[in-house]
Coordinates of C-alpha atoms in Angstrom, one line a residue:
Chain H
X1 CA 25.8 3.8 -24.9
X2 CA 22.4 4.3 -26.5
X3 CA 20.6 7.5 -26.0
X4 CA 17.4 6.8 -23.4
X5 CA 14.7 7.5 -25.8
X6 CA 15.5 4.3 -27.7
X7 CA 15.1 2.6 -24.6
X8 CA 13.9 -0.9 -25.5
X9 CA 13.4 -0.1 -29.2
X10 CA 15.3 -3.1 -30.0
X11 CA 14.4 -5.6 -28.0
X12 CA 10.3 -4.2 -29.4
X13 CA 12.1 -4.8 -33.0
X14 CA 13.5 -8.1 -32.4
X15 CA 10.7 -9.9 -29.9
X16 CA 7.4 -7.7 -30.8
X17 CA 5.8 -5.5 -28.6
X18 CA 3.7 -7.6 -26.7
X19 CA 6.7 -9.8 -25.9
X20 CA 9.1 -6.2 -25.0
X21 CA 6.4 -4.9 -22.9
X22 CA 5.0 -8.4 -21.1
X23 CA 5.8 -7.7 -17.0
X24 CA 5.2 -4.2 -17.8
X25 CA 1.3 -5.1 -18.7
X26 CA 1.2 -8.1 -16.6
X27 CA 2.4 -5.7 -13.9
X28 CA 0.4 -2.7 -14.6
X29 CA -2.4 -5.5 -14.3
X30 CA -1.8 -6.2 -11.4
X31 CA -1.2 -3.3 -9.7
X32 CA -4.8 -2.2 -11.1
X33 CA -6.6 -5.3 -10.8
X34 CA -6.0 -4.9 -6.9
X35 CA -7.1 -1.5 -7.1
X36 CA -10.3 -2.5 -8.6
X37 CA -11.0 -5.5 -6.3
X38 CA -10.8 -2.9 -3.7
X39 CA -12.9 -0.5 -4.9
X40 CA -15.4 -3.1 -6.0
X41 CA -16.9 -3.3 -2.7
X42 CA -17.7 0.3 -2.5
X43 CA -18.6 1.4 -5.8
X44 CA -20.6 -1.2 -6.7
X45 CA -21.1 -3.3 -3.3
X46 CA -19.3 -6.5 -4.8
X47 CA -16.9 -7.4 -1.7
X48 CA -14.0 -9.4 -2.7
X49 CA -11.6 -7.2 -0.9
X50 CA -12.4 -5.1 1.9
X51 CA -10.3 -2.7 3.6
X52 CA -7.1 -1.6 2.5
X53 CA -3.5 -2.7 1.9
X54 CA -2.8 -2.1 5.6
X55 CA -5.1 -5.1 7.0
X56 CA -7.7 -6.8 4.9
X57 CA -10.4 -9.5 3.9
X58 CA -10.4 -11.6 1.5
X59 CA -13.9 -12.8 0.3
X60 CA -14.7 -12.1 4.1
X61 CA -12.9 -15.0 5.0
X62 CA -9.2 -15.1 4.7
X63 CA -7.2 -11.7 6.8
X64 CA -4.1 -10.0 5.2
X65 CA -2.3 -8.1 7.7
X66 CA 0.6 -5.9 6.4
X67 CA 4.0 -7.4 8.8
X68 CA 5.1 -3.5 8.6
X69 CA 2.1 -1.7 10.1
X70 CA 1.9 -4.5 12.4
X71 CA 5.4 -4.2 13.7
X72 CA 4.5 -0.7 14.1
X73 CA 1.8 -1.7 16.8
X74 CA 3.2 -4.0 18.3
X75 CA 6.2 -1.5 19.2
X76 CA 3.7 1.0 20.0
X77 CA 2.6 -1.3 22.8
X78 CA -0.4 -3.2 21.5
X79 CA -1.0 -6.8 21.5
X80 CA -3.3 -7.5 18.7
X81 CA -5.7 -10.4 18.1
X82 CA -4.9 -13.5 16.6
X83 CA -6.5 -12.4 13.5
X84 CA -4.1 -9.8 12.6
X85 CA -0.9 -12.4 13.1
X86 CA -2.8 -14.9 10.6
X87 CA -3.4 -12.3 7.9
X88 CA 0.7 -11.0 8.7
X89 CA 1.6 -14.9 8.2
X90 CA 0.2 -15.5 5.0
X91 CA 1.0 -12.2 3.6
X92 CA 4.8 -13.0 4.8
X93 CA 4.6 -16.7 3.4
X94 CA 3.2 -15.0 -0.3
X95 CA 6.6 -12.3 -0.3
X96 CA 9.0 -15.2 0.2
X97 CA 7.7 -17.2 -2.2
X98 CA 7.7 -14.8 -4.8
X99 CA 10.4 -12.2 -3.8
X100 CA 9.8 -9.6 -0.8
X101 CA 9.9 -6.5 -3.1
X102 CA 7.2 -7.7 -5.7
X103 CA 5.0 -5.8 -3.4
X104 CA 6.4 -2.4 -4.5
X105 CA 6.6 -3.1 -8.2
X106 CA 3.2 -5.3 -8.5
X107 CA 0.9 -3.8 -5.8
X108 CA 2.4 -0.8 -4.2
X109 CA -0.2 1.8 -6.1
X110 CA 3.2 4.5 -5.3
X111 CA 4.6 2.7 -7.9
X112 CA 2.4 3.8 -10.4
X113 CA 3.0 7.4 -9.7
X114 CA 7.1 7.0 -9.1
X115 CA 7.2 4.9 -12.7
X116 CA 5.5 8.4 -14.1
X117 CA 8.2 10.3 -12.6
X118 CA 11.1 8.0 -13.9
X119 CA 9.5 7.7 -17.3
X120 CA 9.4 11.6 -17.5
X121 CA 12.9 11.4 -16.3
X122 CA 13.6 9.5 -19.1
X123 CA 11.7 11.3 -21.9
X124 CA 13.1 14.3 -20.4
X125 CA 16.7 13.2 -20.6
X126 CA 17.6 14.0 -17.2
X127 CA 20.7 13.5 -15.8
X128 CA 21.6 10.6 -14.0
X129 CA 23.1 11.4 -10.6
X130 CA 23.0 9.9 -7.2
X131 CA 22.8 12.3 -4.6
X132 CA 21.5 10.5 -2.0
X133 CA 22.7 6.9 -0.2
X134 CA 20.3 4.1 -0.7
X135 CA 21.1 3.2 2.2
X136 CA 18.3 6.1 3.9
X137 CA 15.9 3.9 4.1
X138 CA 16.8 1.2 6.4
X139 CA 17.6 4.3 8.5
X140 CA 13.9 5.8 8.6
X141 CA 12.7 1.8 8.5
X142 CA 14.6 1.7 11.9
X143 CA 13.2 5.1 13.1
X144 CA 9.7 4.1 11.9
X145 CA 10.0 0.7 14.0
X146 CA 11.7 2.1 17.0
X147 CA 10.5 5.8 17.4
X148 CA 6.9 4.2 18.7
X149 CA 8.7 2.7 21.2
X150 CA 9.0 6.2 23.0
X151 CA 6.0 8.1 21.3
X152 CA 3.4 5.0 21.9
X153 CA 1.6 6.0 18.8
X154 CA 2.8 4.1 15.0
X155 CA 4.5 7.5 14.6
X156 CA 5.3 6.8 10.5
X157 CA 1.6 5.6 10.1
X158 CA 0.7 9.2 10.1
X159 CA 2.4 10.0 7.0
X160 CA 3.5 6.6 5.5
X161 CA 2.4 7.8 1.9
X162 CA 1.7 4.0 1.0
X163 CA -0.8 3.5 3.4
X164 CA -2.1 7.1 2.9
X165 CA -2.4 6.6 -0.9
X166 CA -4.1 3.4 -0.5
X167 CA -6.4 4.1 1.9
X168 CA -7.0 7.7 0.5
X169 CA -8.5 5.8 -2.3
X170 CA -11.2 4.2 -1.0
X171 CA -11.5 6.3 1.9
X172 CA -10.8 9.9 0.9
X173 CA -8.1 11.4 0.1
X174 CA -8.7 15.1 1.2
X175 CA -5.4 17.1 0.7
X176 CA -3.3 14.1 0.6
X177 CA -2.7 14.7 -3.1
X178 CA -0.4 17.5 -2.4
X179 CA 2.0 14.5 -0.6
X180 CA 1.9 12.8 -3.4
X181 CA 2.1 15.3 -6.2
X182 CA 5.4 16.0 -3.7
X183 CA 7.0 12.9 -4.4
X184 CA 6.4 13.0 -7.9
X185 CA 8.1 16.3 -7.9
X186 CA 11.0 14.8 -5.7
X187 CA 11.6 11.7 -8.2
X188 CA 11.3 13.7 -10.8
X189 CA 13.6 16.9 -10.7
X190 CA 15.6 15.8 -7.3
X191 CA 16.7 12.2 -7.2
X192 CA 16.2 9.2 -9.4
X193 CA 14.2 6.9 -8.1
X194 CA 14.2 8.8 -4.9
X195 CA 10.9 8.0 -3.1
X196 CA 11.1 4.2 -3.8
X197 CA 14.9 3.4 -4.1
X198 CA 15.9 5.5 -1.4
X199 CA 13.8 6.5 1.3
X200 CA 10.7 4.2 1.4
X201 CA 11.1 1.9 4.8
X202 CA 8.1 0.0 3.7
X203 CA 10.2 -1.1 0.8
X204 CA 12.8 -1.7 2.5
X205 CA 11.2 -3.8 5.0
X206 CA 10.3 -6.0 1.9
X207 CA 13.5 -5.9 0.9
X208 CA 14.7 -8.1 4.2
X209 CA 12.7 -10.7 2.6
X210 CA 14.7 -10.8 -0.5
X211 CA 17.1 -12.2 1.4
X212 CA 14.9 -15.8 1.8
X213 CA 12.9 -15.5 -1.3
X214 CA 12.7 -17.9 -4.0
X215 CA 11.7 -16.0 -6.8
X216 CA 14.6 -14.1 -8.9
X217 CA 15.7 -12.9 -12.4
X218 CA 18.9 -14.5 -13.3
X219 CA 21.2 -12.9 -16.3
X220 CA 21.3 -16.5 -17.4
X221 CA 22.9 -15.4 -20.8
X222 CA 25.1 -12.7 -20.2
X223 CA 27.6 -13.8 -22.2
X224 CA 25.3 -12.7 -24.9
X225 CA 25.0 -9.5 -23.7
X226 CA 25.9 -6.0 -26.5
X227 CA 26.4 -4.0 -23.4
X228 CA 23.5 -1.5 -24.5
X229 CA 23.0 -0.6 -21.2
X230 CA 19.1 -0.6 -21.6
X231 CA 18.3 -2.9 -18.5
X232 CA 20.7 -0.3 -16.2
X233 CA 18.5 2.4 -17.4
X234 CA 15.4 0.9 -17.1
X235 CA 16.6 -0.8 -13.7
X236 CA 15.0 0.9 -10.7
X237 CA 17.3 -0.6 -8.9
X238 CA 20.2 -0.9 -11.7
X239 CA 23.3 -0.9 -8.7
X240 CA 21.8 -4.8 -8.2
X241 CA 22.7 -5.5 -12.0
X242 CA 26.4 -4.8 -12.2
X243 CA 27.5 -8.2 -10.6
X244 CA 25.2 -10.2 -12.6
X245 CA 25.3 -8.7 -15.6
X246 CA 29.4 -7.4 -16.0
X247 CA 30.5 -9.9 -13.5
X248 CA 31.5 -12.8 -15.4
X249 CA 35.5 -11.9 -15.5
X250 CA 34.9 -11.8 -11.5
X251 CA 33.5 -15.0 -11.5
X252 CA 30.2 -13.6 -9.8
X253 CA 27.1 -15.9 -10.3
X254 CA 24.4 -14.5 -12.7
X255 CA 21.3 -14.7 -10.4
X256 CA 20.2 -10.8 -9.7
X257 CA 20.1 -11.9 -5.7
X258 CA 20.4 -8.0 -4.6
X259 CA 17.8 -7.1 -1.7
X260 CA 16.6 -4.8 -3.3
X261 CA 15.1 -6.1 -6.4
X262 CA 12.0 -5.8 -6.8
X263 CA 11.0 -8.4 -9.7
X264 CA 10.0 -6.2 -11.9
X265 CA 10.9 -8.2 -15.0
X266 CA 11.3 -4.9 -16.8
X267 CA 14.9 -6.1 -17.3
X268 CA 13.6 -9.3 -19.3
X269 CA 11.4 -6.9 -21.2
X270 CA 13.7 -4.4 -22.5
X271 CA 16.7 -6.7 -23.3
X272 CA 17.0 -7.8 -27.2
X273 CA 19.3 -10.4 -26.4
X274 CA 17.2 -12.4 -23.8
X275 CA 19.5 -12.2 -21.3
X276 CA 17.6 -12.3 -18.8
X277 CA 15.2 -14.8 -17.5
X278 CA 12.7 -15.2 -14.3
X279 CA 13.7 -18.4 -12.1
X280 CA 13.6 -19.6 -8.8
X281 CA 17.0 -19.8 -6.7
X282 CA 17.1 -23.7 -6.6
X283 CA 18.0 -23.6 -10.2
X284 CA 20.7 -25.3 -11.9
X285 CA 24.4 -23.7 -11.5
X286 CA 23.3 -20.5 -10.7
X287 CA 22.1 -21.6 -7.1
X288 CA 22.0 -19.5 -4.3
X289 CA 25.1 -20.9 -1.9
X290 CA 27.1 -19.3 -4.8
X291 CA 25.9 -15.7 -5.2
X292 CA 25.4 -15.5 -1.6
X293 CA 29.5 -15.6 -0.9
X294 CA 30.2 -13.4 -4.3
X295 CA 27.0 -11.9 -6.0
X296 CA 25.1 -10.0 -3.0
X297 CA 24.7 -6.6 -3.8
X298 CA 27.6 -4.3 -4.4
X299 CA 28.1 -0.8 -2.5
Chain Z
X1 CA 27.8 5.6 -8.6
X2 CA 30.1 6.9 -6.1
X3 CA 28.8 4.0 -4.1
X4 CA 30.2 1.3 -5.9
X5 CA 33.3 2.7 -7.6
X6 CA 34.5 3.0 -4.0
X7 CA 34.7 -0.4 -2.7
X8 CA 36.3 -0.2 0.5
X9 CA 35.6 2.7 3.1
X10 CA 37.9 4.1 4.7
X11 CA 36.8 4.1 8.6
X12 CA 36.8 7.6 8.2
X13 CA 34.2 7.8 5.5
X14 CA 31.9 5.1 7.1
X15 CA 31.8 6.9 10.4
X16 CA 31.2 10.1 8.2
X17 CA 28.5 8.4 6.2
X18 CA 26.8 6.8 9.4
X19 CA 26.6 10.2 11.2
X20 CA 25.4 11.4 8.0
X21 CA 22.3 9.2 8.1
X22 CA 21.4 9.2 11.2
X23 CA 21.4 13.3 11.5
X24 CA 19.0 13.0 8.5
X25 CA 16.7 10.5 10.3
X26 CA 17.2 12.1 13.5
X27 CA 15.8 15.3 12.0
X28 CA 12.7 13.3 10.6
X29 CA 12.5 11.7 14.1
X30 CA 12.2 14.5 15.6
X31 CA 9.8 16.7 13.7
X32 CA 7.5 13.1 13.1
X33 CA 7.2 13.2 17.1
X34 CA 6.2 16.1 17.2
X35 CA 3.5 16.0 14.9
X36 CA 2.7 12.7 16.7
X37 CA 1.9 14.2 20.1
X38 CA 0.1 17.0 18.3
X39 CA -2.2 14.5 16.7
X40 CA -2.9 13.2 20.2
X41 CA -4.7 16.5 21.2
X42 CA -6.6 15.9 18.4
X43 CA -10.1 17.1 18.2
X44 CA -12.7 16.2 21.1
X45 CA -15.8 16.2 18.8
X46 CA -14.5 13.4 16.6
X47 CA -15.5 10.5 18.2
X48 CA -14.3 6.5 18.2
X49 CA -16.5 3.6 16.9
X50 CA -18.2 1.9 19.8
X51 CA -15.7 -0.3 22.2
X52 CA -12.7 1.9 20.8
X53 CA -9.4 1.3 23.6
X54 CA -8.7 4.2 25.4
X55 CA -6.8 6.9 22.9
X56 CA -3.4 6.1 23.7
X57 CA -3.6 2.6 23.4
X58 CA -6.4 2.9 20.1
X59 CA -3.6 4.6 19.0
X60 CA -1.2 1.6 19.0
X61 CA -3.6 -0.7 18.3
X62 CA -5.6 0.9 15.2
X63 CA -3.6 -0.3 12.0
X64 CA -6.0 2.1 10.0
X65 CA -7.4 -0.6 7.4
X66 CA -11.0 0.8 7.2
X67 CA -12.5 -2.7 7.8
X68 CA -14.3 -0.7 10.3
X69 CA -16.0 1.8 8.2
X70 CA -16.7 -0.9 5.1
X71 CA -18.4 -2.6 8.1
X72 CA -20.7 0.0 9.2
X73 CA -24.2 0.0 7.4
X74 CA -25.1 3.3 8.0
X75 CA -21.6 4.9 6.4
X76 CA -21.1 6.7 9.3
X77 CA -17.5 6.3 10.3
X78 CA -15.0 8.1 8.4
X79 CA -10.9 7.7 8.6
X80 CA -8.7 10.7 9.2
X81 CA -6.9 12.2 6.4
X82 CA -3.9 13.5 5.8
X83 CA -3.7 17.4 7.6
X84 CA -7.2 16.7 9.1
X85 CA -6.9 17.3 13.1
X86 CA -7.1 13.7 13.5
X87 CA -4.5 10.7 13.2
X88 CA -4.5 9.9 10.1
X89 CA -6.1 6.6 8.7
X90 CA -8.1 6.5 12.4
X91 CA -11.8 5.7 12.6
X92 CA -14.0 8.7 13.5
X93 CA -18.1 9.8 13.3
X94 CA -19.3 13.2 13.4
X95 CA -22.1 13.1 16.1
X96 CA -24.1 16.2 14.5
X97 CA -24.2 15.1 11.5
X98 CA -23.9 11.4 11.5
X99 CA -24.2 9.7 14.8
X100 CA -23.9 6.1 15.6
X101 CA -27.5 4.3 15.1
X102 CA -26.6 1.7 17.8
X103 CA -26.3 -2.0 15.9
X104 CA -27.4 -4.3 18.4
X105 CA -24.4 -7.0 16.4
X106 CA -21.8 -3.9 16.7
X107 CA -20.6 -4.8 13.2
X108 CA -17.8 -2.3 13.3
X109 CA -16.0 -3.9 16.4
X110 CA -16.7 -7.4 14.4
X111 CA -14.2 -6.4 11.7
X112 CA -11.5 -4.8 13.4
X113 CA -8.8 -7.1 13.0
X114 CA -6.6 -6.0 15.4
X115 CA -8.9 -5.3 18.8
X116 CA -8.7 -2.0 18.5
X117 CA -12.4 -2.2 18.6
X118 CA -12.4 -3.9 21.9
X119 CA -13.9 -7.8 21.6
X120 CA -15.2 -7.8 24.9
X121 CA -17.6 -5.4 24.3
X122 CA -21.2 -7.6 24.1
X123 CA -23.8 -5.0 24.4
X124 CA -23.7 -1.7 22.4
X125 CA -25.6 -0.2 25.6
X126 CA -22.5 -1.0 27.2
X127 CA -20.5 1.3 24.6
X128 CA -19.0 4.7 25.6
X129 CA -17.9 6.3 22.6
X130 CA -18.1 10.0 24.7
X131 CA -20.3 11.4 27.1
X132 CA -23.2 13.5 26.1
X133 CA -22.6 16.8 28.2
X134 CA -25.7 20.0 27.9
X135 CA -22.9 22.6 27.1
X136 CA -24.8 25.7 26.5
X137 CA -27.6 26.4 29.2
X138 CA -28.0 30.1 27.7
X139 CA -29.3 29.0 24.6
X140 CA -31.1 25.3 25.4
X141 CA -34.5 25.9 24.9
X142 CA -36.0 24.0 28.0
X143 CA -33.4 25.9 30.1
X144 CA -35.8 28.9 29.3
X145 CA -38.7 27.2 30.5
X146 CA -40.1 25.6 26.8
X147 CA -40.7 22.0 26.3
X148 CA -38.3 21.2 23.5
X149 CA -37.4 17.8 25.0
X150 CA -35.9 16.6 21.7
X151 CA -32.6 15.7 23.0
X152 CA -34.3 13.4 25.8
X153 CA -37.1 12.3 23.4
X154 CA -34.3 11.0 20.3
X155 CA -32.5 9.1 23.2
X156 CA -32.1 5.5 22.3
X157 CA -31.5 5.4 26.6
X158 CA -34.7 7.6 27.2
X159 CA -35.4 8.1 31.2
X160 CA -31.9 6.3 31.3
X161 CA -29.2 8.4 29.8
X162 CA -30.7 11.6 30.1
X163 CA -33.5 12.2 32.1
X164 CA -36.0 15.4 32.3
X165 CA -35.4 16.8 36.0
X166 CA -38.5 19.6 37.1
X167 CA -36.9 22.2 38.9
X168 CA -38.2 26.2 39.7
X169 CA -38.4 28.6 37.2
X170 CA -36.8 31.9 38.4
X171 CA -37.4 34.4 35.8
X172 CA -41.2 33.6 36.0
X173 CA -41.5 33.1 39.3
X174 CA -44.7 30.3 39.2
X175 CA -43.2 27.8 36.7
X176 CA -41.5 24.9 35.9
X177 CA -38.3 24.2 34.1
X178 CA -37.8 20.7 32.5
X179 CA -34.2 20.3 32.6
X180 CA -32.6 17.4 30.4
X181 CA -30.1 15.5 32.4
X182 CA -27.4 13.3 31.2
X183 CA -26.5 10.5 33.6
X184 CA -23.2 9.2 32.6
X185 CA -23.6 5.4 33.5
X186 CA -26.2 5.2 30.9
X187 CA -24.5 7.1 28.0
X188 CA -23.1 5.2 25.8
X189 CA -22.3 8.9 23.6
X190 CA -24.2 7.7 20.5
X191 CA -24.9 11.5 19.6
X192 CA -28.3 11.1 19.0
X193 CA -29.0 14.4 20.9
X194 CA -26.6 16.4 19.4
X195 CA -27.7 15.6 16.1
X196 CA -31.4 16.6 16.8
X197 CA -30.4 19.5 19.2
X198 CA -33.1 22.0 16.9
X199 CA -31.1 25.1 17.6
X200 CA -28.3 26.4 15.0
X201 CA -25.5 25.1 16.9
X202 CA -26.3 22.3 19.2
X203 CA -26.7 23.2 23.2
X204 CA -26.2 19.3 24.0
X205 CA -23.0 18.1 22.6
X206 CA -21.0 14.8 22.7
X207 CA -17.7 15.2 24.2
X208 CA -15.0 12.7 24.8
X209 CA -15.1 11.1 28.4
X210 CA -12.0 11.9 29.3
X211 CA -12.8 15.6 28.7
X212 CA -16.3 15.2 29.8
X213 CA -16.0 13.8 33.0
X214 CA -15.0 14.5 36.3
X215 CA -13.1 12.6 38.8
X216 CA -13.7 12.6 42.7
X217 CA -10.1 12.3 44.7
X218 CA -9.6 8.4 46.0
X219 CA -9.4 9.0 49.4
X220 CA -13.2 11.0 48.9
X221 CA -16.3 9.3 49.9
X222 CA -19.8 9.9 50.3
X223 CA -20.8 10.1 53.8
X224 CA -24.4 8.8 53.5
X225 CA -23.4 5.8 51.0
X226 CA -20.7 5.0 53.4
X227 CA -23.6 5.2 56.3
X228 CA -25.9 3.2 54.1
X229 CA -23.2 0.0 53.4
X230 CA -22.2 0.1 57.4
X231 CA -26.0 0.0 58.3
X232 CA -25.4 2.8 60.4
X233 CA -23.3 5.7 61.3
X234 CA -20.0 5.3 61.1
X235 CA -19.2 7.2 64.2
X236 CA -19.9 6.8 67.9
X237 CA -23.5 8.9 69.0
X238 CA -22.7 11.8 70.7
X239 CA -21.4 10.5 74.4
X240 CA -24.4 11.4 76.7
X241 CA -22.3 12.7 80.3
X242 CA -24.1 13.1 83.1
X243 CA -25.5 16.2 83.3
X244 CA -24.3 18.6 86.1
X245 CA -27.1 19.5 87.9
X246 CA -26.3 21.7 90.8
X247 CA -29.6 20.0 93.1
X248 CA -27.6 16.3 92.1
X249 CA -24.2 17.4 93.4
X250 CA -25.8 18.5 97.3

């Protein structure tokens, strides 16, 4: 096993580090290209996007409802208008076409600060240890879905630190920072990944929509893989490789079909041996009847 | 890693694990509902954007996207943040320092995409964002007999929402004391008073209905509106007997 701070050195050697580093730009673009087309209207009155990630307008035609917060309501008791359920359908129809979770890794703005923490992590050499099941987050995303159902009020909407973040950025954040400072804090020195692989229900709730997406990565050429163990370490979600990636013997397909990847493509960036590659689950051998029955994600 | 080393669970360790999870969440629950029903008290001089659902339901329906405040020209609405004493991400103005200026096309309510901001609302007049109430009669100046009248004079709902009602002055003896009324079918809470109340602290102050008003018992009514809608009394005139007159009786 290599040691962490060579983490991707190779595959920078080998393909150049435009073509080592390519989702991690494309994604940092991303993430702060939506940042700016919100805070375009304003800063400098130039509405493309208005509102925040929780319900917005698009070039003050075209709604975006987040199908989370919506839930929320609607279990809260509130019918809303028609509006809201076209900006929730289009923003569902874009997740499974693309993969549920590409909003955490290519819009969430948490992402930017829990990527900090895990590169520190890294830099830091920190040990590696699961404390905590992956599984806490469907928990709180059924608390946060059920609990208005007695309270009447969207109960996690008070402290959802996605929304908060978001919308603190436009809108003010006031002491806000100290929440997020917090989970820097917690993904740093307590658990790997903790905020985003473990306790996020917003993620999670993206995650469902793994399940019908059509975007994936697919270890397409494992069989060149040196076992270097860079994409596991790099992984946020490495638990999601170890079928694809080591499960040839076990005859487990090679598309990364876990729920909870989130497309990151940092996988295909930090591998040397290319074996990784960004398809869609109609392709080829690899299809998805396959991995359903023997490559889900492994507990 | 213990996670997937361990294949099969025993029944033992998945009840273990389950119980384990939902404790945790339980105890999240738990403290999240409380601070939820704290946040419901939350505080009475932060007022809703014009046609705002009554709080419980705004509430459920307010998905916090700030479409709202973008939409306001005046930059007047603001959205809770985090430890503020308001739900966070919820629309709110400030009536002394920024009240609402009115927009006869209620922008606010036209971008809210979830009807928070109620549709049906047509006419701003018709708004009731809170309920202007003259809290402090020690220290209004027209309460002591001077003509301040700004309150009644920045009204957008002059001689309508508040009105200026003449009554004895007492400590004087021979004069008049203008007293600014509010009338609370014309209100629509804009907080136009409180922001130019002159004095340090405003006397007039925008409360939330709910707070503000009063509510007469069902089964009250008004004896002479219930005269006026029968067209008359309501009860028999007093039964004229024959009157015992001690010459009639020989």
């Amino acid at each position: 096993m290599k040691k962490s701070n060579t983490l991707g050195q190779e595959a920078i050697a080998r393909k150049g580090w435009l073509l080592a580093n390519r989702f991690l730009l494309l994604r940092r673009l991303s993430q702060l290209s939506i940042l700016v087309l919100f805070l375009l209207g304003p800063w400098a009155g130039i509405w493309i996007l208005k509102g925040n990630l929780s319900s917005s307008l698009f070039v003050d035609s075209i709604p975006l409802t987040d199908p989370f917060v919506l839930l929320q309501s609607l279990t809260s008791g509130h019918i809303p208008l028609l509006q809201a359920f076209i900006g929730v359908a289009l923003v569902l129809l874009f997740y499974i076409v693309v993969g549920g979770r590409v909003f955490c890794s290519w819009v969430c703005p948490i992402n930017l600060i829990t990527d900090a923490a895990a590169w520190c992590r890294r830099k830091l050499k920190l040990r590696k240890e699961s404390i905590m099941s992956s599984q806490w987050r469907y928990w709180i995303l059924a608390m946060a879905i059920l609990l208005p159902l007695f309270t009447g009020v969207m109960t996690w909407e008070l402290i959802n630190p996605v929304s908060v973040f978001h919308r603190g950025l436009f809108f003010g954040m006031g002491l806000g920072w100290i929440l997020f400072f917090m989970i820097f804090l917690f993904d740093l020195l307590a658990v790997e990944n903790g905020w985003c692989g473990h306790l996020c229900p917003v993620g999670a709730f993206y995650s469902i929509l793994n399940k019908i997406s059509f975007i994936k990565v697919d270890a397409i050429n494992r069989e060149q893989c040196s076992d270097c163990l860079d994409c596991f370490n790099v992984c946020p979600e490495p638990e999601i490789l170890k079928g694809p990636v080591n499960g040839q013997k076990k005859g487990i397909a090679t598309l990364v079909n876990g729920m909870s990847c989130t497309n990151c493509g940092r996988c295909i960036d930090v591998c040397a041996e290319n074996v990784f590659v960004i398809t869609t689950v109609f392709n080829g051998e690899n299809g998805l009847k396959k991995v359903n029955k023997l490559g889900g994600e492994i507990k | 890693m213990a996670n997937y080393t361990q294949r099969k669970k025993t029944r033992r360790q998945f009840l273990i694990d389950i119980s384990k999870n939902a404790c945790g969440v339980g105890f999240l629950g738990v403290g999240l509902v409380a601070y939820s029903n704290q946040s419901l008290s939350f505080n009475i001089q932060m007022l809703r954007p014009p046609g705002a659902l009554a709080e419980a339901d705004f509430q459920s329906a307010c998905i916090r996207c700030g479409l709202c405040v973008e939409a306001c020209p005046y930059d007047i609405l603001k959205l809770g943040r985090l430890f503020q004493p308001i739900p966070t991400g919820t629309p709110y103005f400030v009536a002394r320092t920024n009240p609402c200026e009115m927009c006869e096309d209620i922008p606010c309510k036209v971008a809210c995409p979830t009807g928070a901001l109620a549709p049906e609302l047509e006419n701003i007049d018709d708004a009731r964002m809170g309920l202007a109430v003259l809290i402090d009669q020690e220290n209004c100046l027209n309460f002591q007999g001077l003509r301040c009248d700004v309150c009644y004079r920045v009204c957008p709902a002059i001689d309508k929402a508040i009105t200026l009602e003449m009554h004895r002055n007492t400590r004087t003896g021979h004069h008049a004391v203008f007293i600014p009324t509010v009338h609370s079918d014309a209100c629509t809470g804009c907080g136009k008073c409180e922001e130019s109340c002159v004095l340090e602290e405003s006397a007039i102050k925008v409360l939330s209905r709910q707070i503000a008003k009063g509510e007469l018992g069902s089964h009250y009514r008004w004896g002479w509106i219930e005269k006026e809608k029968a067209g008359g009394s309501l009860i028999d005139p007093v039964l004229d007997l024959p009157d015992r007159v001690p010459g009639v009786l020989e």
